[in-house]
Short mmCIF file of C-alpha atoms and ligand atoms in Angstrom, two decimals:
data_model
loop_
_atom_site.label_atom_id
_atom_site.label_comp_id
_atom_site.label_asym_id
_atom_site.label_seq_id
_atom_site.Cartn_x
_atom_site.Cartn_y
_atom_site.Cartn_z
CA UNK D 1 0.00 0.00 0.00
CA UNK D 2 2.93 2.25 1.44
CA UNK D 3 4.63 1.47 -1.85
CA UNK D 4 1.99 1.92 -4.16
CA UNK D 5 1.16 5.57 -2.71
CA UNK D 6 4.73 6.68 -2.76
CA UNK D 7 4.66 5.55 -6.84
CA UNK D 8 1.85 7.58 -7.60
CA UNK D 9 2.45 10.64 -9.28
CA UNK D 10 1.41 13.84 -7.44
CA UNK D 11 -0.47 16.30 -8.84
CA UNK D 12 1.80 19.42 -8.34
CA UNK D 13 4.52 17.02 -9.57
CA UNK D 14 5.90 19.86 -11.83
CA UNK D 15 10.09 20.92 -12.70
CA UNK D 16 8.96 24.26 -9.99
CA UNK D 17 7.89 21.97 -7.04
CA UNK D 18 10.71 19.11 -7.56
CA UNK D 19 13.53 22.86 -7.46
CA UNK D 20 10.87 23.30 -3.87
CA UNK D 21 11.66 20.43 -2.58
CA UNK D 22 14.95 19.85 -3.98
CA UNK D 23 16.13 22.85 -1.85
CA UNK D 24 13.69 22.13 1.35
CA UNK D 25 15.78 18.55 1.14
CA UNK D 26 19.09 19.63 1.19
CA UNK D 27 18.52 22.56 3.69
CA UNK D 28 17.17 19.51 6.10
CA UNK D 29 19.92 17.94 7.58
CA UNK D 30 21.02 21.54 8.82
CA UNK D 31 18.00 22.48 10.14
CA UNK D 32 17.72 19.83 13.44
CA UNK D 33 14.06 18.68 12.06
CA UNK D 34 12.28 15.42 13.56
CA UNK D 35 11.18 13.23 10.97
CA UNK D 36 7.47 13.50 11.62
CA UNK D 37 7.42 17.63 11.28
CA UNK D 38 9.73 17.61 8.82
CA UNK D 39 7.36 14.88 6.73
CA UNK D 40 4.25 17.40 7.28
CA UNK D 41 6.09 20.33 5.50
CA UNK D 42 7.26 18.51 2.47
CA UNK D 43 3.52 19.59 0.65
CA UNK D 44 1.08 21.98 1.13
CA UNK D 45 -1.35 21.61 3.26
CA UNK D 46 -4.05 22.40 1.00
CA UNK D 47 -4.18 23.44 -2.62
CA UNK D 48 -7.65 24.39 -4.21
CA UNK D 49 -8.19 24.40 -8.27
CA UNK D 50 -11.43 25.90 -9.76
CA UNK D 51 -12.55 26.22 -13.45
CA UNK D 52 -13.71 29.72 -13.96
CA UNK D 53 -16.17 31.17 -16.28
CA UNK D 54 -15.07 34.50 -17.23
CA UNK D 55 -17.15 36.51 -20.09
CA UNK D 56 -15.62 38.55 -22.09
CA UNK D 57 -16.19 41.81 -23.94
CA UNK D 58 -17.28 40.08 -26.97
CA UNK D 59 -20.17 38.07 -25.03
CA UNK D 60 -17.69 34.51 -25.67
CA UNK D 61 -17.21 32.64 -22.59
CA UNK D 62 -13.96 31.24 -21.30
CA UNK D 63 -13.54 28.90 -18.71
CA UNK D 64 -10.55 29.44 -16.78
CA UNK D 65 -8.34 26.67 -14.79
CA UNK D 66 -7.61 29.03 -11.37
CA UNK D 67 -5.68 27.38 -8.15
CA UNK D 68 -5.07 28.59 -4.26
CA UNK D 69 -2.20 26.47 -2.67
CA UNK D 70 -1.77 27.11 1.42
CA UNK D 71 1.56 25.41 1.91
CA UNK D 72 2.02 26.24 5.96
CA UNK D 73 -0.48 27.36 8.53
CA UNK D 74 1.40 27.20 11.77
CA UNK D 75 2.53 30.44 12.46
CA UNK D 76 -0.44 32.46 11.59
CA UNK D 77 -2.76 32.75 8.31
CA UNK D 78 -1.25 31.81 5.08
CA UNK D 79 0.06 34.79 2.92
CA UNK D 80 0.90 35.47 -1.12
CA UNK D 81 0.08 36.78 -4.13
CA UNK D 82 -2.04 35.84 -6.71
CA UNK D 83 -0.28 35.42 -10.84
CA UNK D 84 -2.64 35.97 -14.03
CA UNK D 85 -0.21 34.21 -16.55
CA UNK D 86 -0.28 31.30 -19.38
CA UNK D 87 1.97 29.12 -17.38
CA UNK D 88 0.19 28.98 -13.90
CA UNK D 89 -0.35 25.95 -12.69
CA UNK D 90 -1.15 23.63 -9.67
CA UNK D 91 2.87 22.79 -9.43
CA UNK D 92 3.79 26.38 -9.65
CA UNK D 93 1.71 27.55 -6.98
CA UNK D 94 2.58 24.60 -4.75
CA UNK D 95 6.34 25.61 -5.03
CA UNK D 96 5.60 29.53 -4.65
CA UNK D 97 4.07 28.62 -1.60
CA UNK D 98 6.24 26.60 0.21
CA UNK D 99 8.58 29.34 -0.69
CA UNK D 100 6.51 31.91 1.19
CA UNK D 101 6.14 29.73 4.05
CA UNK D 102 10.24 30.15 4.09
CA UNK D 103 10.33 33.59 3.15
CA UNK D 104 8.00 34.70 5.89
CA UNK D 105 9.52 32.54 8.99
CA UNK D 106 13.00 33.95 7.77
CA UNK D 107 12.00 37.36 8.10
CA UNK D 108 9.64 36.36 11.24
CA UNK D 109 6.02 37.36 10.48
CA UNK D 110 3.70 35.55 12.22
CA UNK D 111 2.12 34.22 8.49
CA UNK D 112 2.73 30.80 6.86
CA UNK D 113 3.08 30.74 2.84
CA UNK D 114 0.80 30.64 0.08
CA UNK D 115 0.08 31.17 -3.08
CA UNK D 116 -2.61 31.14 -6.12
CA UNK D 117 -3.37 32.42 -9.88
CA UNK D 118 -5.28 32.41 -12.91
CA UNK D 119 -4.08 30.67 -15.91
CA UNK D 120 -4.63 33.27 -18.27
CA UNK D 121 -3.47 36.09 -21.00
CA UNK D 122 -3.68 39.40 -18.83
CA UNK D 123 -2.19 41.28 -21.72
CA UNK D 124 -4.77 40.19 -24.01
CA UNK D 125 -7.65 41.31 -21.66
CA UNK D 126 -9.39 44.57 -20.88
CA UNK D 127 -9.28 46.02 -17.71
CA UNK D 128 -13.39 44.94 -17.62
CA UNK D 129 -12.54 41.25 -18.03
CA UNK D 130 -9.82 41.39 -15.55
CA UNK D 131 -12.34 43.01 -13.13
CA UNK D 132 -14.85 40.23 -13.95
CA UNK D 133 -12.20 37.49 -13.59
CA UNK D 134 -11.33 38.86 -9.77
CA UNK D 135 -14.56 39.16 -8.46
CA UNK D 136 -15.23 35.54 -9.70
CA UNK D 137 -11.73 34.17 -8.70
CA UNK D 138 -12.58 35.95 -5.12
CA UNK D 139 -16.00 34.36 -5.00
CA UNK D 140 -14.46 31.10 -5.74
CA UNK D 141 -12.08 31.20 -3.10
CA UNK D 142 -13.97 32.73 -0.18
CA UNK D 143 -14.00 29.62 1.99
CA UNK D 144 -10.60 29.33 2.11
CA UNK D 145 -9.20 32.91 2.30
CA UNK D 146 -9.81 35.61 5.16
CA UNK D 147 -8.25 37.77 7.23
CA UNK D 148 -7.06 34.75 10.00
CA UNK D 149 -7.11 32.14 6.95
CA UNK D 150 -5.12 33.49 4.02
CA UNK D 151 -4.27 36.70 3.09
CA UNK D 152 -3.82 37.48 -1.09
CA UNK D 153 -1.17 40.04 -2.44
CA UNK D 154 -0.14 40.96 -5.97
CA UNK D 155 2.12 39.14 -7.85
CA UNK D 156 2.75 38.83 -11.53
CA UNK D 157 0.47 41.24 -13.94
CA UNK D 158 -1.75 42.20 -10.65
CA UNK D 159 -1.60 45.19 -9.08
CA UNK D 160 -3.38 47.49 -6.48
CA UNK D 161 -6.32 47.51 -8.82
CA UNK D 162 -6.85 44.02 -8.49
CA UNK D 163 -6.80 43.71 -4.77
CA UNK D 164 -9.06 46.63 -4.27
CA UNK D 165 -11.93 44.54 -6.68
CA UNK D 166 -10.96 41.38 -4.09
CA UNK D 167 -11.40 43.40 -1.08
CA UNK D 168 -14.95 44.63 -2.43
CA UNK D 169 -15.97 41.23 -3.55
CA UNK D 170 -15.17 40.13 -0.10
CA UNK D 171 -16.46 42.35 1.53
CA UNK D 172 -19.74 42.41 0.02
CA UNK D 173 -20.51 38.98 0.68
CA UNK D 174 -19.27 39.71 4.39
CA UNK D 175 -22.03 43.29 4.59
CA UNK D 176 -18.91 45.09 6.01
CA UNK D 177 -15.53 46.53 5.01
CA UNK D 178 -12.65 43.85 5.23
CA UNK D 179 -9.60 45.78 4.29
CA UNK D 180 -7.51 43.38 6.10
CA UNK D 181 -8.19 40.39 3.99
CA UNK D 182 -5.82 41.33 1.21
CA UNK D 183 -2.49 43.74 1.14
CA UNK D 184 -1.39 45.89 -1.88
CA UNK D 185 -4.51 47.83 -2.05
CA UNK D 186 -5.11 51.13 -2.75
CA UNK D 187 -4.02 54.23 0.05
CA UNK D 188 -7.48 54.77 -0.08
CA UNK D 189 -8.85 51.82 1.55
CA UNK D 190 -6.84 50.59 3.86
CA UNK D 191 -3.33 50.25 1.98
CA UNK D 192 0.05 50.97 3.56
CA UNK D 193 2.13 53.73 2.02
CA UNK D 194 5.17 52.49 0.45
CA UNK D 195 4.12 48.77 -0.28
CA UNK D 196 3.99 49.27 -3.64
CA UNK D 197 8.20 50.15 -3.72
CA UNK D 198 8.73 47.62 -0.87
CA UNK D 199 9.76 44.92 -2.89
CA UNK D 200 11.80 46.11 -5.16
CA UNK D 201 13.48 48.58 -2.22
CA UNK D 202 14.02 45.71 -0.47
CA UNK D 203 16.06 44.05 -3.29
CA UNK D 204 18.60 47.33 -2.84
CA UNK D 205 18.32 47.19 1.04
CA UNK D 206 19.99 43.36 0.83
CA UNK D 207 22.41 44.40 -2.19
CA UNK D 208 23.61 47.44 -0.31
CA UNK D 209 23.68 45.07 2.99
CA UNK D 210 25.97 42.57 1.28
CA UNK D 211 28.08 45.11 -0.36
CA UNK D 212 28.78 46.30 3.01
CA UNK D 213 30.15 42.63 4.06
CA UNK D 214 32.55 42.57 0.82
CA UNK D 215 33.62 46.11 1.08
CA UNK D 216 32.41 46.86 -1.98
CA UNK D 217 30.40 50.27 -2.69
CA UNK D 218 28.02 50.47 -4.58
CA UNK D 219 28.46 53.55 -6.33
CA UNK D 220 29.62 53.28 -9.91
CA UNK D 221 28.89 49.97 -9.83
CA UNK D 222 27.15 48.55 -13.42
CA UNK D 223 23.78 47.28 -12.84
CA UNK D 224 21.43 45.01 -14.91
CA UNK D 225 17.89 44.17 -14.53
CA UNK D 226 15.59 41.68 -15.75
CA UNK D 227 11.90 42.94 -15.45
CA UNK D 228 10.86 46.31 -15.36
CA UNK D 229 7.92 45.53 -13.40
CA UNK D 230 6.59 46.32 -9.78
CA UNK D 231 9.62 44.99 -8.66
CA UNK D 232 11.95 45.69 -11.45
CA UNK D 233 11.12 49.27 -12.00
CA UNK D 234 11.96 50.52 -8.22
CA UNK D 235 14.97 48.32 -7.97
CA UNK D 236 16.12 49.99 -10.83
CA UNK D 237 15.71 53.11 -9.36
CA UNK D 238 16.85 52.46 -6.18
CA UNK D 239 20.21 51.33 -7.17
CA UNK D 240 20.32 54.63 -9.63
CA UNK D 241 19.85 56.47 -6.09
CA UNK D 242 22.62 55.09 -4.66
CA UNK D 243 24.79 55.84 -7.79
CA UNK D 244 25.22 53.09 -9.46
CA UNK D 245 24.74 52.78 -13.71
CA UNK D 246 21.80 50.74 -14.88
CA UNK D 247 22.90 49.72 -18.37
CA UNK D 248 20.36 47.10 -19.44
CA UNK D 249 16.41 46.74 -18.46
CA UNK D 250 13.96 44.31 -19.96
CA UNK D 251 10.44 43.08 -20.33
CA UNK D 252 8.61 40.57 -21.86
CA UNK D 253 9.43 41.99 -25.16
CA UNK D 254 13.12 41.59 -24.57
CA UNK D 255 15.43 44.13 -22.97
CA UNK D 256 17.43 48.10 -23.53
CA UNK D 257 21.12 48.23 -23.06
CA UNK D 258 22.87 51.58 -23.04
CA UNK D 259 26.30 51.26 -21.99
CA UNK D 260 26.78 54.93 -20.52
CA UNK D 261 23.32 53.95 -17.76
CA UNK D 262 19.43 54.44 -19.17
CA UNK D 263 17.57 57.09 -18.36
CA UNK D 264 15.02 55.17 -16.61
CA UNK D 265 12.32 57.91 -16.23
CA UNK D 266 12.15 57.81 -19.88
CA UNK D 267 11.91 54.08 -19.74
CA UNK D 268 9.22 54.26 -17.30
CA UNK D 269 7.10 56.40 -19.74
CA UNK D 270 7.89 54.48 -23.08
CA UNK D 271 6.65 51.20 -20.69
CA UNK D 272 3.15 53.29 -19.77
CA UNK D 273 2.63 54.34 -23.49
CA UNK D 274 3.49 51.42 -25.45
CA UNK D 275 2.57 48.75 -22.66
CA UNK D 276 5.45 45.93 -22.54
CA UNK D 277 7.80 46.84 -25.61
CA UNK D 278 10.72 47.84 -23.97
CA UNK D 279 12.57 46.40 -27.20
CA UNK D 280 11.67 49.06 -29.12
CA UNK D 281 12.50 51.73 -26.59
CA UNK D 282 14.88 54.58 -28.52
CA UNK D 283 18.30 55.56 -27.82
CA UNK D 284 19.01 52.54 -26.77
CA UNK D 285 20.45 49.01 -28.07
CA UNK D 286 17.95 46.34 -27.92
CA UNK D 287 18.99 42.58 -26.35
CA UNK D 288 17.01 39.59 -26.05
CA UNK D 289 16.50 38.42 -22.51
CA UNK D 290 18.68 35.55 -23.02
CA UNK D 291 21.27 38.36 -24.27
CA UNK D 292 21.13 40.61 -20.93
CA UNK D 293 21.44 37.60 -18.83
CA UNK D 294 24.71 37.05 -20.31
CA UNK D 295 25.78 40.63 -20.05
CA UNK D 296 29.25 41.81 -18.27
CA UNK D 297 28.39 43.81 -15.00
CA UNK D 298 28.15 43.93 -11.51
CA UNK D 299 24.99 43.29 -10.11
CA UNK D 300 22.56 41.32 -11.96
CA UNK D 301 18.92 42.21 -10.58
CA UNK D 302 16.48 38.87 -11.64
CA UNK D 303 12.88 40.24 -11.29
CA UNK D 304 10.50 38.51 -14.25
CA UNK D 305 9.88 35.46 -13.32
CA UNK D 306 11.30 31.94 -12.59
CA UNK D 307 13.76 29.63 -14.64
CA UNK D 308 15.81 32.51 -15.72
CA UNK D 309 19.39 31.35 -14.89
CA UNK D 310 19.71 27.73 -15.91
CA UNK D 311 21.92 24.84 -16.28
CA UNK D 312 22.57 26.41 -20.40
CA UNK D 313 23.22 30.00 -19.45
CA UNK D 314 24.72 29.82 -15.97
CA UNK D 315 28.32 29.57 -17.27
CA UNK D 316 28.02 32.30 -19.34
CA UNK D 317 26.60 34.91 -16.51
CA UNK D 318 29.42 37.66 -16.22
CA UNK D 319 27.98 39.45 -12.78
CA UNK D 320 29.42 39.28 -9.71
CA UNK D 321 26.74 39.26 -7.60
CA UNK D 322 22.87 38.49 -8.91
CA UNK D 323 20.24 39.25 -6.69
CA UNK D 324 17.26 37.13 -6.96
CA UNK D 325 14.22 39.77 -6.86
CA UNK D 326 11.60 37.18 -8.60
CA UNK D 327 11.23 33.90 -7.38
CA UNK D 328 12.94 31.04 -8.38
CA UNK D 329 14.91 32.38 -11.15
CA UNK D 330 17.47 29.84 -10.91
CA UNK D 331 17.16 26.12 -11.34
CA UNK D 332 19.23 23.72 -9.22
CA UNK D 333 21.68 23.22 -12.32
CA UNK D 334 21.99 26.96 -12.66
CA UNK D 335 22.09 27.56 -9.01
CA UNK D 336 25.38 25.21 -8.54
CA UNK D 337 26.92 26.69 -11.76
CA UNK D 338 27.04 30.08 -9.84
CA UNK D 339 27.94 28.67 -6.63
CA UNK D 340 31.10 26.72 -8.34
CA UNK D 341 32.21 30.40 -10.47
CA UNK D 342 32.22 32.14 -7.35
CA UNK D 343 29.27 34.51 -8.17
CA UNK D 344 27.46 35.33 -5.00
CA UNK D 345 24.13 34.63 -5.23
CA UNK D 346 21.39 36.70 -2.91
CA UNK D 347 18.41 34.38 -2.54
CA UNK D 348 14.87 34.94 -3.38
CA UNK D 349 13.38 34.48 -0.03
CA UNK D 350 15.56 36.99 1.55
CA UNK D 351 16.26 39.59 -1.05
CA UNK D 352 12.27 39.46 -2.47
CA UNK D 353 10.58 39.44 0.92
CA UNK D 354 10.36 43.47 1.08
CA UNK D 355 6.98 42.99 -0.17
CA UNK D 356 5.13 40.70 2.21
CA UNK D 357 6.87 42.47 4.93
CA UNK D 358 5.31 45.09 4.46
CA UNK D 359 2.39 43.50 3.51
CA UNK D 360 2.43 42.05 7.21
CA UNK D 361 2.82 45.89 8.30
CA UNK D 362 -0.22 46.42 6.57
CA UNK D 363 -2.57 43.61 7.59
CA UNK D 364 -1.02 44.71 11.52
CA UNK D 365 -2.34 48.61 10.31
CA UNK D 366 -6.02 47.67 8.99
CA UNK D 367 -6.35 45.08 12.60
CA UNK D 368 -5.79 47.57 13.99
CA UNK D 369 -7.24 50.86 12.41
CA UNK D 370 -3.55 52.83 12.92
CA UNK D 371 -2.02 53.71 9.89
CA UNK D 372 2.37 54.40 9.98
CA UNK D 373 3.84 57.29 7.96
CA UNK D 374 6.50 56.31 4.43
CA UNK D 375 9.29 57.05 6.81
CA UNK D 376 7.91 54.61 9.74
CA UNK D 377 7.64 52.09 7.37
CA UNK D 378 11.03 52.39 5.53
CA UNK D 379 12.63 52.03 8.79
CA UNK D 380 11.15 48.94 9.96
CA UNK D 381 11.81 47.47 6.52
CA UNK D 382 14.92 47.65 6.53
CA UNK D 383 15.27 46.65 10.40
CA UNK D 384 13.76 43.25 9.24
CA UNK D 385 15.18 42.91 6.47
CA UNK D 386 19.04 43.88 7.38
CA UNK D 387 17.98 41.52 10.74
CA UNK D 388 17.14 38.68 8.03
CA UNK D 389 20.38 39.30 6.18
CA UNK D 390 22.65 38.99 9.29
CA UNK D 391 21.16 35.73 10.42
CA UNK D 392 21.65 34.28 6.98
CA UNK D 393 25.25 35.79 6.48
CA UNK D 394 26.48 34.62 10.26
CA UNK D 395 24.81 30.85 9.71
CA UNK D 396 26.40 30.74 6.30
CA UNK D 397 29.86 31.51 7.91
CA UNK D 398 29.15 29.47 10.90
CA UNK D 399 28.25 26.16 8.76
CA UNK D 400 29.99 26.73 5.30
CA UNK D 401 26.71 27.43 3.47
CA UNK D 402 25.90 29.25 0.82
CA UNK D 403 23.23 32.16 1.30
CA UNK D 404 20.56 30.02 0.07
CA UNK D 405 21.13 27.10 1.98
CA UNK D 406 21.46 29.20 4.75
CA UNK D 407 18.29 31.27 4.07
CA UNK D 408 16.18 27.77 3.95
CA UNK D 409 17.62 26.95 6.84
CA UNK D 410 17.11 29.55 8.74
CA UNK D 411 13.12 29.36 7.80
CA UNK D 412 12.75 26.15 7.69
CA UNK D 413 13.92 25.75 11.31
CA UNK D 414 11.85 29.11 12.96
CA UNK D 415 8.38 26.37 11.43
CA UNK D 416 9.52 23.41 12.46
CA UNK D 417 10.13 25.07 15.83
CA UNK D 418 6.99 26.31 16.37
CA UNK D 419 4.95 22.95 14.91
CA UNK D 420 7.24 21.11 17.11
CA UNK D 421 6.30 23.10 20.21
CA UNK D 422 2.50 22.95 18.70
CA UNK D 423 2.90 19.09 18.32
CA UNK D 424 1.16 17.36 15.08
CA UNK D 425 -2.65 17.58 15.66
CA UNK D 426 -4.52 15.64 17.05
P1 LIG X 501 5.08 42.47 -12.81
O1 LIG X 501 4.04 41.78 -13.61
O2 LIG X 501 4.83 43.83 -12.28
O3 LIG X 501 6.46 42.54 -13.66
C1 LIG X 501 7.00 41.42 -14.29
C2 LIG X 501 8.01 41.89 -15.33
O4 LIG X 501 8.60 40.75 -15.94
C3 LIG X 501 7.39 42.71 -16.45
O5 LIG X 501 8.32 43.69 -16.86
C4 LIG X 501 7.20 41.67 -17.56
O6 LIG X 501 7.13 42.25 -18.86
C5 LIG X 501 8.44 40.84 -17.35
N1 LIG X 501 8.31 39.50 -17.94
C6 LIG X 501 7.22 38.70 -17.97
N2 LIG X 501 7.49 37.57 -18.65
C7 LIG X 501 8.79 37.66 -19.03
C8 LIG X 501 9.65 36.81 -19.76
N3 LIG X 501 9.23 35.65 -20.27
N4 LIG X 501 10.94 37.21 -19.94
C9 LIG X 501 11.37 38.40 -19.45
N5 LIG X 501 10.59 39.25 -18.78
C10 LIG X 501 9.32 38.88 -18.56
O7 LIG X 501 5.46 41.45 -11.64
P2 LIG X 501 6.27 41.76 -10.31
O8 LIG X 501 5.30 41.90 -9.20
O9 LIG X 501 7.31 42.78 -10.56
O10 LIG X 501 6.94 40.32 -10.06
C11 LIG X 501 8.18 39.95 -10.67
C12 LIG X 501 8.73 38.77 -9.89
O11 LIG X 501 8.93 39.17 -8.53
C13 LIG X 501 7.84 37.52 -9.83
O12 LIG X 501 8.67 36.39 -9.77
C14 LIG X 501 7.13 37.68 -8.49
O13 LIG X 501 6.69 36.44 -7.97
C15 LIG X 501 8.26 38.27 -7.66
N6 LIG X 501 7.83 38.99 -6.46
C16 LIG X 501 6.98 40.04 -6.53
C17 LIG X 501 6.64 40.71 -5.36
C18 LIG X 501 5.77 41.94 -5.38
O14 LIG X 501 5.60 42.55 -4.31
N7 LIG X 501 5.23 42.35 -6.50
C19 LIG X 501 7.13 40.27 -4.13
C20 LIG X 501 8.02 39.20 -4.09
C21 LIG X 501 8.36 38.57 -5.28
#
C-alpha cells in the first residue's frame, strides 16, 4: 500500500515543485528537524483548483483553470500573491508557496506561505474582463481565504487595482468593510504607504547590505535588470539612487542596453505608453532576454519570473553578484553553476521578501485601524530585512553554506520550531 502511494504521481509534480523540494531537502539535515514535522512540510497543506467562467467583452465565454495552494499554517494565516499568466499551474503555486512559508519565517512574520493564480493572458484582456475574472476568482475562493485564513497580495500582472476589486468582492458577501483580507490595495482603503516600492526597495536594502560585508560600494557599480515591473522598476531606481549605472532593463518583449546607464524615467514612460515593448524603446540598443542575462556587469537584478538562470546560461553569466528579486529564477543546475564560479548569489526568499513584509505591516495597520507614515515604514523594513540578512550571512559563515542554503535553513527551522512546540494535531 505504502509502496503503491509513494509511486503515484502527485499532482503538483511539476520541474517548480521538484527545485521546492529539492532545496527544502538539502537545507534539512542543517536544520535539526524530527522526521514526523519535517514529513508534514514537504507539501502543502491544502491546494484548491477551480474552473472559472469569465465573459468577455465580446459576449464569448472562457472557462478558466484558477488554483489557491496554502503550503504552511502554523505560524499564523497563510500569505501570497495571486499570478494571471499562461503558465500557472497547480505545481507552480505549490512551489511559490512553500517558498513563502520560508520567506515569511526567515524574516519572522507571524504568516505561513501561500500562493494562487489564474491561468490566463492578462495582456490580451481589458481592464473589464480582468475586473470580472477577480470578483469571480474571489467568490471562488472565499471559503478558504480571510483575514485569519489566508491573506492574497499581488504578484505577476496584478496590481493594487486588483486587490481593491478582491477586497470589495469580499467584503460584500461579508455586509462590512474587510480591508484586512488582502495587502497591496489602494491608500485609499486601507493600503500601507510604500508597499507598492517595498519589494523592489528591499532588493537594494539586501544588495547594499551585502556590499557592506565585501567592502564593496556600490556607487559606480554597473547594474542590470531583468523585469521592469513592480519589482523591477523601483529596484532599478533604487540602485540609480545610490549611484550606481543601470545599463540594461527588460520586459517581456526583450530588454534596452545603453552602456553609458538608461535614463530610466524615460523608460518608465515608453513602458506606460506602449505597454510591454521595452525592445523598441529609442536611444538605446535592444537585447534579447537571453542576451542581458549574459551581459558583463556587476549586479545582476532577476525580477520577471522563474527559470531565468539555468543549467545552459549559468556559465556564461558575467555578474558578480545576482540578486534574486523574482522567485525562483534559478534552477538547481543553474544555481550550482554560480555557486562553483564564485558569483554570490542573494536568494529569493531573503532579497524578495520586502513585499510581504510590508504586507504584514499592513494587515497589523487595517487590525488595527492605525495607519504608519513612508518614513515609519522604511525604517522597519529595513530593520527586518538587514535583521534577516545577518542571520543568513552569520549561519552561512558558521556552517559553510551558501546564502541560500542558509536562508532555507534559517526558515525552515523558525516552522519546524513552532509545529514542534505545537505538536502534530490531534
Ligand atoms: P510584474 O508583472 O509587475 O512585472 C514582471 C516583469 O517581468 C514585467 O516587466 C514583464 O514584462 C516581465 N516578464 C514577464 N514575462 C517575461 C519573460 N518571459 N521574460 C522576461 N521578462 C518577462 O510582476 P512583479 O510583481 O514585478 O513580479 C516579478 C517577480 O517578482 C515575480 O517572480 C514575483 O513572484 C516576484 N515577487 C513580486 C513581489 C511583489 O511585491 N510584487 C514580491 C516578491 C516577489
Amino acid at each position: 500500500m505504502a509502496e503503491t502511494v509513494e509511486q503515484a504521481p502527485l499532482e503538483w509534480d511539476t520541474p517548480l515543485f521538484n527545485t521546492a523540494r529539492t532545496q527544502y531537502e538539502q537545507a534539512l539535515p542543517y536544520a535539526d528537524v524530527g522526521d514526523a514535522v519535517a514529513e508534514r512540510l514537504r507539501f502543502p497543506e491544502r491546494a484548491t483548483m477551480v474552473s472559472m467562467p469569465v465573459r468577455m467583452d465580446d459576449d464569448k465565454w472562457h472557462v478558466l483553470p484558477a488554483y489557491r495552494v496554502q503550503h504552511s499554517s502554523v505560524l499564523g494565516p497563510t500569505k501570497g500573491g495571486i499570478r494571471y499568466d499562461p503558465h500557472v499551474s497547480l505545481g507552480e503555486c505549490a512551489a511559490l508557496a512553500m517558498w513563502m512559508t520560508w520567506k515569511c519565517s526567515l524574516l519572522r512574520l507571524p504568516f505561513g506561505g501561500a500562493k494562487g493564480g489564474v491561468r490566463c493572458n492578462p495582456r490580451e484582456m481589458s481592464i473589464a474582463e480582468l475586473q470580472r475574472m477577480t470578483r469571480r476568482y474571489t467568490s471562488e475562493m472565499m471559503s478558504v481565504i480571510g483575514p485569519q485564513e489566508d491573506i492574497p497580495a499581488p504578484d505577476m500582472a496584478t496590481d493594487e487595482q486588483t486587490m481593491a476589486w478582491m477586497m470589495d468582492t469580499y467584503s460584500m458577501q461579508k455586509g462590512y468593510a474587510v480591508p484586512e483580507v488582502v495587502t497591496g490595495k489602494p491608500i485609499s482603503i486601507g493600503g500601507a504607504v510604500f508597499r507598492a516600492e517595498a519589494t523592489g526597495a528591499g532588493v537594494v536594502m539586501v544588495i547594499e547590505r551585502a556590499c557592506e560585508r565585501l567592502g564593496w560600494s556600490l556607487d559606480g557599480m554597473r547594474c542590470v535588470v531583468q523585469g521592469f515591473g513592480k519589482v523591477g522598476a523601483v529596484a532599478a531606481a533604487e540602485l540609480v539612487e545610490r549611484g550606481a549605472r543601470v545599463v540594461a532593463v527588460s520586459d517581456v518583449s526583450g530588454g534596452a542596453y545603453a552602456e553609458g546607464g538608461l535614463d530610466l524615467e524615460a523608460v518608465t514612460e515608453w513602458i506606460h505608453l506602449h505597454r510591454h515593448d521595452l525592445i523598441e524603446f529609442p536611444g538605446a540598443e535592444a537585447v534579447t532576454n537571453d542576451e542581458l542575462l549574459e551581459l558583463p556587469c556587476d549586479v545582476l537584478v532577476l525580477a520577471a519570473l522563474e527559470e531565468q538562470v539555468t543549467a545552459e546560461n549559468a556559465g556564461d553569466v558575467k555578474a558578480a553578484m545576482v540578486a534574486e528579486g523574482a522567485n525562483g529564477p534559478t534552477t538547481l543546475e543553474g544555481d550550482e553553476i554560480l555557486a562553483d564560479r564564485g558569483i554570490l548569489v542573494l536568494p529569493d526568499i531573503l532579497t524578495n521578501a520586502g513585499g510581504v513584509t510590508v504586507s504584514y505591516f499592513e494587515w497589523v495597520q487595517d487590525l488595527g485601524r492605525l495607519f504608519w507614515n513612508r518614513d515609519e515604514t522604511r525604517f522597519k523594513l529595513r530593520e527586518k530585512m538587514t535583521d534577516a540578512f545577518d542571520r543568513v550571512w552569520g549561519l552561512s559563515e558558521e556552517r559553510g553554506l551558501t546564502l541560500r542554503s542558509a536562508a532555507l535553513v534559517a526558515g525552515i527551522r523558525e516552522v519546524a520550531g513552532a509545529l514542534t512546540a505545537r505538536g502534530i494535531y490531534p
